[in-house]
Amino acid sequence: MHYGWKGKILFIDLTQKKYCVEGIRDYLNYLGGRGINELLMFKTIKKQTKPLDPENTIFLGSGPFVGTLVPGANRLSIDFKNVLTEGIGSANCGGQFAAEMKFAGYDHIVITGRSKEPVYIFIDNNMVYFRDAEHLWGKNTWETENLIKAAEREETLKTLTIGVGGENLVKYACIIGDRGRAAGYGGGGALFGSKNLKAIAIKGTSPVIVAHPNGFIEKIRKYSESIENSQVIKNYRDGGTLLPYLRPGQNRPHGVKNMSEEFWSDEAIACVTRDKFDKHLLRRHSCFNCPAYCSSIYQINDNIYCEGVQANTLRAFGSNLDVRNPEFILQANALANMYGLDTDQTSAAIAWAIECYENGIINKADTDGLELRWGYGPAILELIRKIAFREGFGNVLAEGVYEAIKIIGRGSEKYAMLVKKNSLMEAGMRSFRAWALGIVTSAKAGGHLRGAPGQEMQRIPPDVSKKLFNIDNIYDPRTYKDKAKLVAWQDKYKGIIDSVGVCASITMWMDINLFTPEDLSEFMFLITGENISPEQLFVFGSRLNNIERAFNLLHAGFKRKDDYPPRKLIDIPVNDGPYKGDRIELAEWDKMLDEYYSCHGWDPETGLPTRNCLKDLNLEFVIETLERDCIYL
């Protein structure tokens, strides 16, 4: 019997309409979730495979904590070859799907091939059905879920769906779980669309068994005290991630106008505070077994907008576009969810276009007559629609900023916020050193949900940081010293979190008292029966980060040269507020990179994993693969 894990990986071939099951035991050195996904991806996807080829494989993974009573253990990792970068494509979403996958009997689902006609997959415990989806093609994600539930006569089904963005192969189309849980970053929705896969629906009735139920329940009782005492959890319950994000007002850095600025005034913020959105609130909402209850469902007019505004949503459709109208922000978020578009990349593409328009690079002849300006909601909503349907100028933006620059030319690259061919849509990168380093060095090409450490924002005293991270002082976010060590620590820690299946928002990332390495180790033993020390867990984290670094090298050629921030963050300082004048100093960045690579055991000159590092982690197969492709470490 497997404890925690269900013991099975489901392999689905869309071309042949066949499936088979394999045991998981040989892969448990990678825990689960993102860990096993990335191992399988490295071993199965060939260098010559293009992102939208049938051979590009989708890996769905849930960790051993998912489906148990561990608070917030509901995350689904989705990994594949990145449609925008050809490197790591990696998304993660909450909701109910990952737990239902475990209840259906599977730790992982692996999907390859391409169906000749539109299909959706229905998994009912140990049965897999390939259903015709011709009638679903062209439907939005919400309509798709409703129609599948009606067809299967099962209201409790959990779903992953794509909208017209994925069908039309928008390069940053995402996968939507349970109507509003977006698995963004990398173009997973486009990969579904390229496979003619409209959705996956799943139903399960088999419980997850833990190894030591009495000790597990006692640990849950004790751990619940940490949850209830957490100010972060209280903030989420009071107003989601938006409330703590906006609470400091203009005294915190914001991403404004395509990240050209990092100061948004209190006057602007007053237009979009939590209470302005709560006028439209229907009810609060949560993922499977989550105590934070940070989500909300809103209604405007006759339309229900599932999964309302969070911090990222406000930055994407608020400050980054300088939109100060809550109704427009809600509508933009709803359209992104219905069309299945990654909000970060959608915002970045539109913001780049607006900045190009305002600087005379493009005009109405390029934009189908649309007047693009900061804060003008109607044009932004129309651009979202055009992107999803690849209409006119939307077809250019649907390629992503990296390719759009090649199409437009005219010096438009000056306004791009690109790292590893991927656009950034972030805040605080000029003033928070570890935060910036974690975003830029992220294996999935940007995003703050990998190595970007929220601990830097918690103003942790030196004696505490020494105890927790063995780092002397991380208190001041504006200093460069020791920040690389913190990013390397967070890289490994987040690898563990994603592999066991816990939501990052209720971990040490935001509250150093939640899901400490000791907690994770104890939960691991009580759930699985495996006695894995905190130190051993960090070896798992190191192994995962090295595999991802090697995949990026092999498939995308990413090295040290790709770990530098966009010129804007170096050349343009913060324009106002408490961080006025801050910008990234390139000489200091180079020192951070040297230290960061050293912490991971990578070559400082190239940023590549060394042979010794890979051997120490028992990753000889990675060395063999790189050498076979004439890449020498």
XYZ file of C-alpha atoms in Angstrom:
633
model
C 0.000 0.000 0.000
C 1.121 3.533 -0.758
C 0.611 6.171 1.905
C 0.118 9.771 0.742
C 0.859 8.842 -2.835
C -1.760 6.888 -4.774
C 1.005 4.956 -6.528
C -0.053 5.457 -10.156
C 0.834 7.596 -13.165
C -1.767 7.718 -15.941
C -0.318 7.973 -19.469
C -2.704 9.166 -22.210
C -1.985 9.103 -25.951
C -4.380 11.433 -27.796
C -3.246 10.261 -31.229
C -4.094 6.616 -30.572
C -6.880 7.328 -28.049
C -5.213 4.905 -25.667
C -4.072 5.006 -22.070
C -2.053 2.946 -19.639
C -0.957 3.101 -16.008
C 2.540 2.866 -14.525
C 3.648 2.609 -10.915
C 5.235 5.625 -9.236
C 7.781 3.981 -6.948
C 10.771 4.475 -9.268
C 10.197 8.242 -9.225
C 9.746 8.927 -5.518
C 13.244 10.422 -5.196
C 11.573 13.488 -6.702
C 8.656 13.545 -4.188
C 5.798 14.367 -6.586
C 4.126 17.374 -8.185
C 6.610 19.589 -9.981
C 9.512 17.328 -8.992
C 8.350 14.192 -10.792
C 6.894 16.267 -13.639
C 10.258 17.860 -14.392
C 12.092 14.536 -14.155
C 9.709 12.939 -16.661
C 9.885 15.997 -18.883
C 13.684 16.005 -18.986
C 13.767 12.307 -19.832
C 11.037 12.245 -22.476
C 10.944 15.534 -24.416
C 13.567 15.636 -27.166
C 15.665 18.700 -27.930
C 14.297 18.914 -31.479
C 10.656 18.882 -30.310
C 8.926 22.204 -30.960
C 6.466 23.521 -28.370
C 3.351 22.880 -30.454
C 4.453 19.532 -31.870
C 2.324 16.521 -30.899
C 5.373 15.152 -29.067
C 5.415 18.066 -26.608
C 3.961 16.393 -23.549
C 1.796 17.789 -20.759
C 2.610 16.618 -17.232
C 0.010 17.086 -14.483
C 1.251 16.406 -10.960
C -0.138 16.470 -7.443
C 2.073 15.920 -4.411
C 1.790 13.457 -1.519
C 0.180 16.069 0.779
C -2.673 16.782 -1.667
C -6.035 15.296 -0.772
C -5.181 15.054 2.939
C -6.067 17.400 5.795
C -2.829 19.384 5.415
C -4.012 23.008 5.154
C -3.695 24.432 1.653
C -2.443 21.184 0.095
C -4.363 21.575 -3.157
C -1.853 22.627 -5.792
C -1.605 21.138 -9.260
C 1.705 21.435 -11.110
C 1.480 21.536 -14.914
C 4.766 21.272 -16.803
C 5.673 21.213 -20.507
C 8.023 22.765 -23.053
C 7.441 26.531 -22.973
C 5.571 27.861 -26.016
C 7.217 31.301 -25.714
C 10.790 30.341 -24.794
C 11.236 26.614 -25.654
C 12.660 26.186 -22.168
C 10.828 25.251 -18.987
C 7.079 25.732 -19.193
C 5.692 25.466 -15.696
C 2.350 26.482 -14.237
C 0.651 25.879 -10.925
C -2.946 26.323 -9.858
C -5.141 25.724 -6.858
C -8.821 24.890 -6.804
C -10.129 21.335 -6.559
C -8.626 19.452 -9.522
C -5.418 18.180 -7.888
C -7.274 16.657 -4.938
C -9.858 15.060 -7.238
C -7.009 13.589 -9.279
C -5.734 11.881 -6.152
C -9.240 10.648 -5.292
C -9.460 9.183 -8.804
C -6.312 7.194 -8.035
C -3.554 9.127 -9.816
C -0.555 11.109 -8.643
C 0.311 12.233 -12.165
C -1.303 12.378 -15.591
C 0.888 12.506 -18.707
C -0.693 13.515 -22.022
C 0.977 13.289 -25.424
C 0.005 13.152 -29.089
C -2.649 15.078 -30.996
C -6.265 14.180 -31.618
C -7.544 14.532 -35.185
C -10.713 16.142 -33.893
C -11.592 18.228 -30.817
C -11.937 16.061 -27.696
C -12.187 16.292 -23.970
C -10.958 13.619 -21.586
C -13.293 12.331 -18.883
C -11.630 10.363 -16.090
C -14.008 8.493 -13.798
C -11.855 6.723 -11.218
C -10.060 3.941 -13.141
C -11.869 4.601 -16.433
C -10.734 7.057 -19.119
C -13.091 8.229 -21.858
C -12.333 10.278 -24.990
C -15.385 12.457 -25.641
C -16.230 14.439 -28.754
C -15.734 18.176 -28.145
C -16.714 19.605 -31.520
C -19.698 21.328 -29.907
C -17.418 22.841 -27.253
C -14.968 24.416 -29.690
C -15.452 28.175 -29.583
C -17.021 28.096 -26.127
C -15.463 29.994 -23.244
C -14.055 28.184 -20.227
C -17.156 28.687 -18.087
C -19.538 27.475 -20.788
C -17.275 24.496 -21.417
C -17.319 23.388 -17.801
C -21.115 23.724 -17.581
C -21.695 21.760 -20.783
C -19.366 18.943 -19.721
C -21.066 18.643 -16.337
C -24.431 18.470 -18.058
C -23.222 15.876 -20.576
C -21.723 13.660 -17.872
C -24.649 14.318 -15.510
C -22.222 15.066 -12.717
C -22.183 18.493 -11.043
C -19.228 17.644 -8.823
C -16.762 17.075 -11.688
C -13.525 19.046 -11.484
C -12.193 20.485 -14.714
C -9.264 21.966 -16.571
C -10.452 23.869 -19.629
C -9.217 26.202 -22.347
C -11.003 29.069 -24.049
C -10.703 30.526 -27.518
C -7.236 31.831 -26.600
C -5.945 28.284 -26.392
C -7.880 27.174 -29.471
C -6.323 30.015 -31.467
C -2.839 29.159 -30.150
C -2.231 32.473 -28.419
C 1.292 31.854 -27.174
C 0.455 32.805 -23.591
C -2.945 31.144 -23.434
C -3.392 29.421 -20.095
C -5.357 26.535 -18.627
C -8.259 27.375 -16.332
C -9.107 25.102 -13.421
C -12.598 25.160 -11.911
C -13.637 28.291 -13.843
C -11.188 30.713 -12.258
C -7.913 29.076 -11.191
C -5.424 30.023 -13.863
C -2.385 27.874 -14.581
C -0.411 30.613 -16.307
C 3.144 31.022 -17.601
C 4.405 29.147 -20.613
C 1.406 28.802 -22.926
C -0.169 25.613 -21.588
C -3.519 26.632 -23.066
C -1.960 26.848 -26.536
C -0.480 23.385 -26.039
C -3.941 22.021 -25.160
C -5.302 23.757 -28.260
C -2.572 22.329 -30.500
C -3.581 18.860 -29.325
C -7.283 19.562 -29.997
C -7.795 19.000 -26.277
C -10.560 21.256 -25.007
C -10.732 20.018 -21.422
C -10.049 17.354 -18.844
C -12.834 16.439 -16.447
C -12.241 14.176 -13.492
C -14.196 12.398 -10.763
C -12.774 10.280 -7.956
C -14.050 8.481 -4.897
C -10.950 6.836 -3.390
C -9.521 8.489 -0.242
C -5.857 9.279 0.358
C -4.499 7.041 3.140
C -1.904 8.360 5.587
C 0.696 6.202 7.326
C 0.224 7.439 10.895
C -3.349 8.750 11.226
C -3.314 9.403 14.990
C -0.058 11.337 14.907
C -1.204 13.108 11.757
C -4.423 14.356 13.374
C -2.480 15.547 16.411
C -0.026 17.412 14.181
C -2.923 19.035 12.315
C -4.407 20.204 15.626
C -1.132 21.747 16.746
C -0.363 23.212 13.353
C -3.803 24.822 13.220
C -2.648 27.104 16.031
C 0.075 28.475 13.758
C -2.519 29.033 11.058
C -4.908 30.855 13.372
C -2.134 33.011 14.836
C -0.819 34.079 11.438
C -1.430 37.709 10.551
C -0.994 36.787 6.895
C -3.887 34.315 7.098
C -6.016 36.940 8.867
C -5.261 39.441 6.098
C -6.217 36.946 3.420
C -9.480 36.167 5.184
C -10.267 39.867 5.496
C -9.572 40.742 1.893
C -7.599 38.204 -0.096
C -4.092 38.987 -1.291
C -5.310 42.406 -2.467
C -5.754 43.750 1.079
C -2.139 43.339 2.307
C -0.844 44.349 -1.120
C -2.597 47.733 -0.998
C -2.405 48.395 2.745
C 0.933 50.316 2.580
C -0.473 52.544 -0.183
C 2.116 54.510 -2.127
C 4.759 53.519 0.437
C 5.205 50.182 -1.273
C 6.561 49.782 -4.816
C 4.033 49.118 -7.569
C 4.365 48.088 -11.201
C 3.109 51.094 -13.163
C 2.796 51.829 -16.890
C 4.652 48.843 -18.319
C 6.976 48.909 -15.312
C 8.388 52.261 -16.425
C 7.451 53.538 -12.982
C 7.223 51.972 -9.530
C 5.241 54.682 -7.796
C 1.450 54.722 -7.788
C -0.002 57.568 -5.763
C -2.434 57.235 -2.879
C -4.861 59.173 -5.051
C -4.725 56.427 -7.681
C -4.823 53.597 -5.135
C -7.877 55.116 -3.427
C -9.873 54.348 -6.582
C -9.236 50.605 -6.394
C -9.199 49.695 -2.706
C -10.781 46.501 -1.449
C -14.068 48.174 -0.496
C -14.533 49.425 -4.077
C -14.515 45.853 -5.337
C -16.551 44.503 -2.428
C -19.550 46.500 -3.627
C -19.822 43.758 -6.243
C -19.037 40.849 -3.916
C -21.309 37.802 -4.046
C -19.411 35.539 -1.651
C -15.974 34.474 -0.464
C -14.374 31.399 -1.938
C -11.499 29.001 -1.265
C -9.494 26.188 -2.782
C -9.710 22.620 -1.496
C -9.081 22.453 2.268
C -7.595 25.954 2.484
C -7.902 27.979 5.705
C -7.013 31.298 4.041
C -10.261 31.637 2.094
C -8.606 34.386 0.030
C -10.743 34.316 -3.120
C -13.986 36.057 -3.971
C -16.735 35.837 -6.556
C -18.109 39.100 -7.925
C -21.051 40.188 -10.022
C -21.449 43.173 -12.328
C -24.839 43.657 -13.971
C -26.094 40.222 -14.988
C -22.658 38.651 -15.316
C -20.966 36.610 -12.605
C -17.199 36.973 -12.531
C -15.742 33.962 -10.788
C -12.371 34.493 -9.112
C -12.228 38.214 -8.574
C -9.342 40.536 -8.027
C -6.161 39.470 -6.271
C -2.871 41.370 -5.963
C -1.584 40.115 -9.310
C -4.857 40.939 -11.041
C -4.812 44.500 -9.745
C -1.238 44.983 -10.920
C -1.954 43.430 -14.338
C -5.170 45.272 -15.195
C -4.804 48.158 -12.741
C -1.449 49.781 -12.040
C 0.518 48.335 -14.980
C -2.044 49.860 -17.354
C -2.866 52.764 -15.006
C -6.548 51.757 -14.938
C -8.347 53.148 -11.896
C -11.844 51.830 -12.534
C -12.732 48.705 -10.477
C -15.473 47.639 -12.903
C -13.066 47.645 -15.843
C -10.504 45.657 -13.851
C -13.150 43.054 -12.950
C -14.272 42.828 -16.566
C -10.702 42.466 -17.827
C -10.037 39.677 -15.340
C -13.281 37.931 -16.307
C -12.441 38.112 -20.008
C -8.976 36.670 -19.357
C -10.498 33.774 -17.432
C -13.215 33.111 -20.011
C -10.862 33.346 -22.984
C -8.140 31.472 -21.109
C -5.366 34.091 -21.210
C -2.469 34.516 -18.778
C -3.127 37.879 -17.100
C 0.578 38.677 -16.632
C 1.465 38.220 -20.298
C -1.755 39.825 -21.534
C -1.057 42.898 -19.416
C 2.582 43.005 -20.504
C 1.685 42.833 -24.210
C -0.970 45.543 -23.949
C 1.232 47.773 -21.767
C 4.078 47.452 -24.276
C 1.675 48.407 -27.077
C 0.398 51.458 -25.170
C 3.922 52.670 -24.457
C 4.856 52.198 -28.110
C 1.718 54.123 -29.144
C 2.368 57.007 -26.763
C 5.935 57.289 -28.056
C 4.933 57.315 -31.713
C 6.299 53.861 -32.570
C 2.847 52.652 -33.647
C -0.356 54.492 -34.540
C -4.010 53.848 -35.354
C -3.029 52.309 -38.668
C -1.299 49.561 -36.678
C -3.939 49.215 -33.950
C -7.056 48.824 -36.146
C -8.109 52.364 -35.279
C -7.887 51.888 -31.507
C -6.564 54.792 -29.471
C -4.195 53.323 -26.914
C -3.531 55.327 -23.791
C -2.910 54.634 -20.127
C -6.055 54.070 -18.117
C -8.414 53.838 -21.088
C -10.457 50.763 -20.210
C -12.605 50.306 -23.356
C -9.567 49.985 -25.655
C -7.918 47.566 -23.232
C -11.002 45.334 -23.104
C -11.169 45.338 -26.903
C -7.501 44.406 -27.155
C -8.052 41.434 -24.820
C -10.805 40.229 -27.127
C -8.686 40.792 -30.240
C -5.777 38.868 -28.730
C -7.971 35.886 -27.875
C -9.468 35.742 -31.371
C -6.205 36.773 -33.106
C -7.972 39.613 -34.883
C -5.957 42.395 -36.521
C -3.463 43.964 -34.119
C -4.460 41.326 -31.574
C -2.820 38.739 -33.823
C 0.505 40.557 -33.389
C 0.167 40.757 -29.606
C -0.928 37.105 -29.433
C 2.621 36.143 -30.444
C 4.015 37.659 -27.246
C 6.196 40.763 -26.994
C 9.416 39.018 -28.085
C 7.919 38.110 -31.480
C 5.813 41.275 -31.727
C 9.014 43.344 -31.626
C 10.243 41.514 -34.734
C 6.961 42.269 -36.509
C 6.720 45.944 -35.525
C 10.411 46.887 -35.447
C 10.911 50.712 -35.394
C 12.815 50.621 -32.112
C 9.906 49.030 -30.239
C 12.350 46.800 -28.330
C 13.220 49.822 -26.168
C 9.925 49.428 -24.310
C 9.973 45.648 -23.842
C 10.301 44.061 -20.398
C 11.803 40.734 -21.452
C 13.725 38.031 -19.615
C 14.500 34.811 -21.508
C 12.027 35.899 -24.261
C 9.255 36.204 -21.667
C 7.603 39.456 -20.527
C 7.679 40.663 -16.930
C 4.761 42.255 -15.111
C 6.063 42.807 -11.582
C 6.542 45.356 -8.795
C 9.487 46.239 -6.595
C 12.267 45.033 -8.844
C 14.265 48.273 -8.639
C 14.213 48.406 -4.848
C 14.051 44.804 -3.570
C 17.272 43.065 -4.553
C 16.524 39.431 -3.755
C 13.021 39.791 -5.180
C 14.457 41.016 -8.497
C 17.145 38.332 -8.625
C 14.613 35.557 -7.966
C 12.328 36.787 -10.748
C 15.078 37.167 -13.348
C 16.811 33.846 -12.632
C 13.558 31.857 -12.484
C 13.804 28.751 -14.661
C 10.352 29.363 -16.107
C 11.515 32.789 -17.396
C 10.250 35.337 -14.908
C 7.491 35.325 -12.329
C 7.808 35.799 -8.585
C 6.585 32.345 -7.590
C 9.919 30.539 -7.717
C 13.046 32.039 -6.171
C 11.717 35.538 -5.438
C 11.669 35.538 -1.621
C 8.752 37.149 0.154
C 10.877 36.802 3.286
C 12.762 39.898 2.128
C 9.577 41.922 2.651
C 8.934 40.610 6.162
C 11.732 42.707 7.750
C 13.175 39.715 9.589
C 15.716 40.584 12.348
C 19.311 39.380 11.790
C 19.251 36.854 14.630
C 16.135 35.237 13.152
C 17.463 35.132 9.580
C 20.670 33.584 10.882
C 18.681 30.881 12.659
C 16.280 30.167 9.803
C 18.445 30.568 6.718
C 21.997 30.729 8.059
C 22.178 34.216 6.528
C 23.485 37.094 8.613
C 21.127 39.895 7.632
C 18.301 40.254 5.098
C 16.434 43.045 6.903
C 17.019 45.855 4.391
C 15.546 45.009 0.957
C 17.703 47.652 -0.758
C 21.052 46.046 0.092
C 22.706 43.515 -2.204
C 24.740 41.650 0.421
C 23.641 38.070 1.154
C 20.530 38.372 -1.018
C 21.786 35.735 -3.464
C 21.937 33.234 -0.606
C 18.307 33.948 0.211
C 17.211 33.455 -3.407
C 19.061 30.124 -3.646
C 17.416 29.023 -0.392
C 13.977 30.013 -1.695
C 14.617 28.220 -5.016
C 15.078 24.952 -3.165
C 12.319 25.554 -0.624
C 9.784 26.387 -3.349
C 10.820 23.225 -5.184
C 9.845 21.237 -2.089
C 6.563 23.117 -1.678
C 5.563 22.542 -5.316
C 6.534 18.877 -5.099
C 4.439 18.092 -2.002
C 1.552 20.234 -3.294
C 1.124 23.106 -0.821
C 0.060 26.654 -1.751
C 3.000 29.068 -1.492
C 0.825 31.852 -0.073
C 0.540 30.083 3.271
C 4.179 29.041 3.629
C 7.386 30.690 4.826
C 7.280 32.696 1.610
C 4.852 35.067 3.306
C 5.025 34.023 6.976
C 8.216 32.468 8.393
C 6.162 30.530 10.961
C 4.216 28.510 8.365
C 5.418 25.239 6.821
C 8.948 25.396 8.093
C 11.318 22.692 6.822
C 10.760 20.910 10.140
C 6.974 21.012 9.596
C 7.365 19.629 6.086
C 9.604 16.828 7.310
C 7.188 15.865 10.076
C 4.161 15.954 7.765
C 6.095 13.857 5.256
C 6.697 11.140 7.835
C 3.153 11.136 9.200
C 1.591 11.029 5.720
C 3.932 8.760 3.767
C 5.868 6.899 6.465
C 9.111 8.130 4.845
C 11.521 9.616 7.386
C 13.067 12.481 5.394
C 14.989 15.132 7.316
C 14.743 18.853 6.483
C 18.266 18.658 5.081
C 17.288 15.776 2.811
C 14.253 17.716 1.597
C 16.563 20.492 0.461
C 18.534 17.922 -1.534
C 15.262 17.210 -3.369
C 14.936 20.945 -3.981
C 18.487 21.144 -5.327
C 17.922 18.171 -7.606
C 14.826 19.783 -9.101
C 16.525 23.141 -9.702
C 19.468 21.474 -11.438
C 17.213 19.470 -13.747
C 15.364 22.634 -14.739
C 18.601 24.544 -15.294
C 19.859 21.719 -17.508
C 16.582 21.531 -19.463
C 16.783 25.256 -20.214
C 20.367 24.897 -21.360
C 19.576 21.919 -23.603
C 16.347 23.218 -25.162
C 16.682 27.016 -25.083
C 20.426 27.621 -24.679
C 19.911 29.768 -21.564
C 23.137 30.635 -19.723
C 24.465 33.487 -17.587
C 23.759 36.027 -20.335
C 20.049 35.302 -19.873
C 20.057 36.090 -16.142
C 20.137 39.876 -16.512
C 17.248 42.305 -15.957
C 15.672 44.437 -18.720
C 17.460 47.732 -19.389
C 14.539 49.739 -18.014
C 15.276 48.511 -14.495
C 18.900 49.594 -14.857
C 18.428 52.884 -16.711
C 15.199 54.303 -15.271
C 15.137 54.948 -11.486
C 12.030 54.950 -9.290
C 10.343 58.286 -9.941
C 8.855 59.110 -6.507
C 7.990 57.826 -3.049
C 10.138 56.127 -0.390
C 12.180 54.257 -3.021
C 12.784 57.286 -5.204
C 16.039 57.004 -7.133
C 16.411 53.241 -6.706
C 17.428 51.147 -9.691
C 19.462 48.005 -10.295
C 23.215 48.582 -10.306
C 24.739 46.279 -12.876
C 28.080 45.820 -11.078
C 26.255 44.736 -7.914
C 24.002 42.460 -9.943
C 27.067 40.688 -11.307
C 28.307 40.084 -7.765
C 24.904 38.683 -6.793
C 24.940 36.349 -9.789
C 28.404 35.064 -8.853
C 27.224 34.305 -5.330
C 23.912 32.852 -6.514
C 25.633 30.390 -8.846
C 28.100 29.461 -6.124
C 25.240 28.683 -3.720
C 23.771 26.276 -6.275
C 27.115 24.720 -7.194
C 27.054 26.189 -10.704
C 29.903 27.637 -12.740
C 30.022 31.421 -12.093
C 31.274 32.200 -15.608
C 28.504 30.387 -17.469
C 25.792 29.760 -14.893
C 25.776 26.070 -15.829
C 25.600 23.148 -13.400
C 29.014 21.571 -12.905
C 29.712 17.869 -13.286
C 30.581 17.603 -9.597
C 27.323 19.248 -8.593
C 25.256 16.913 -10.772
C 27.183 13.847 -9.584
C 26.676 14.804 -5.938
C 22.925 14.934 -6.594
C 22.905 11.553 -8.393
C 22.026 13.247 -11.680
C 24.464 11.347 -13.898
C 21.702 10.914 -16.501
C 21.637 14.715 -16.890
C 25.387 14.752 -17.590
C 24.990 11.950 -20.140
C 22.154 13.772 -21.915
C 24.037 17.058 -22.151
C 27.208 15.374 -23.370
C 25.266 13.379 -25.951
C 24.040 16.691 -27.348
C 27.590 18.062 -27.381
C 27.060 20.342 -24.396
C 30.062 20.156 -22.099
C 29.950 21.302 -18.504
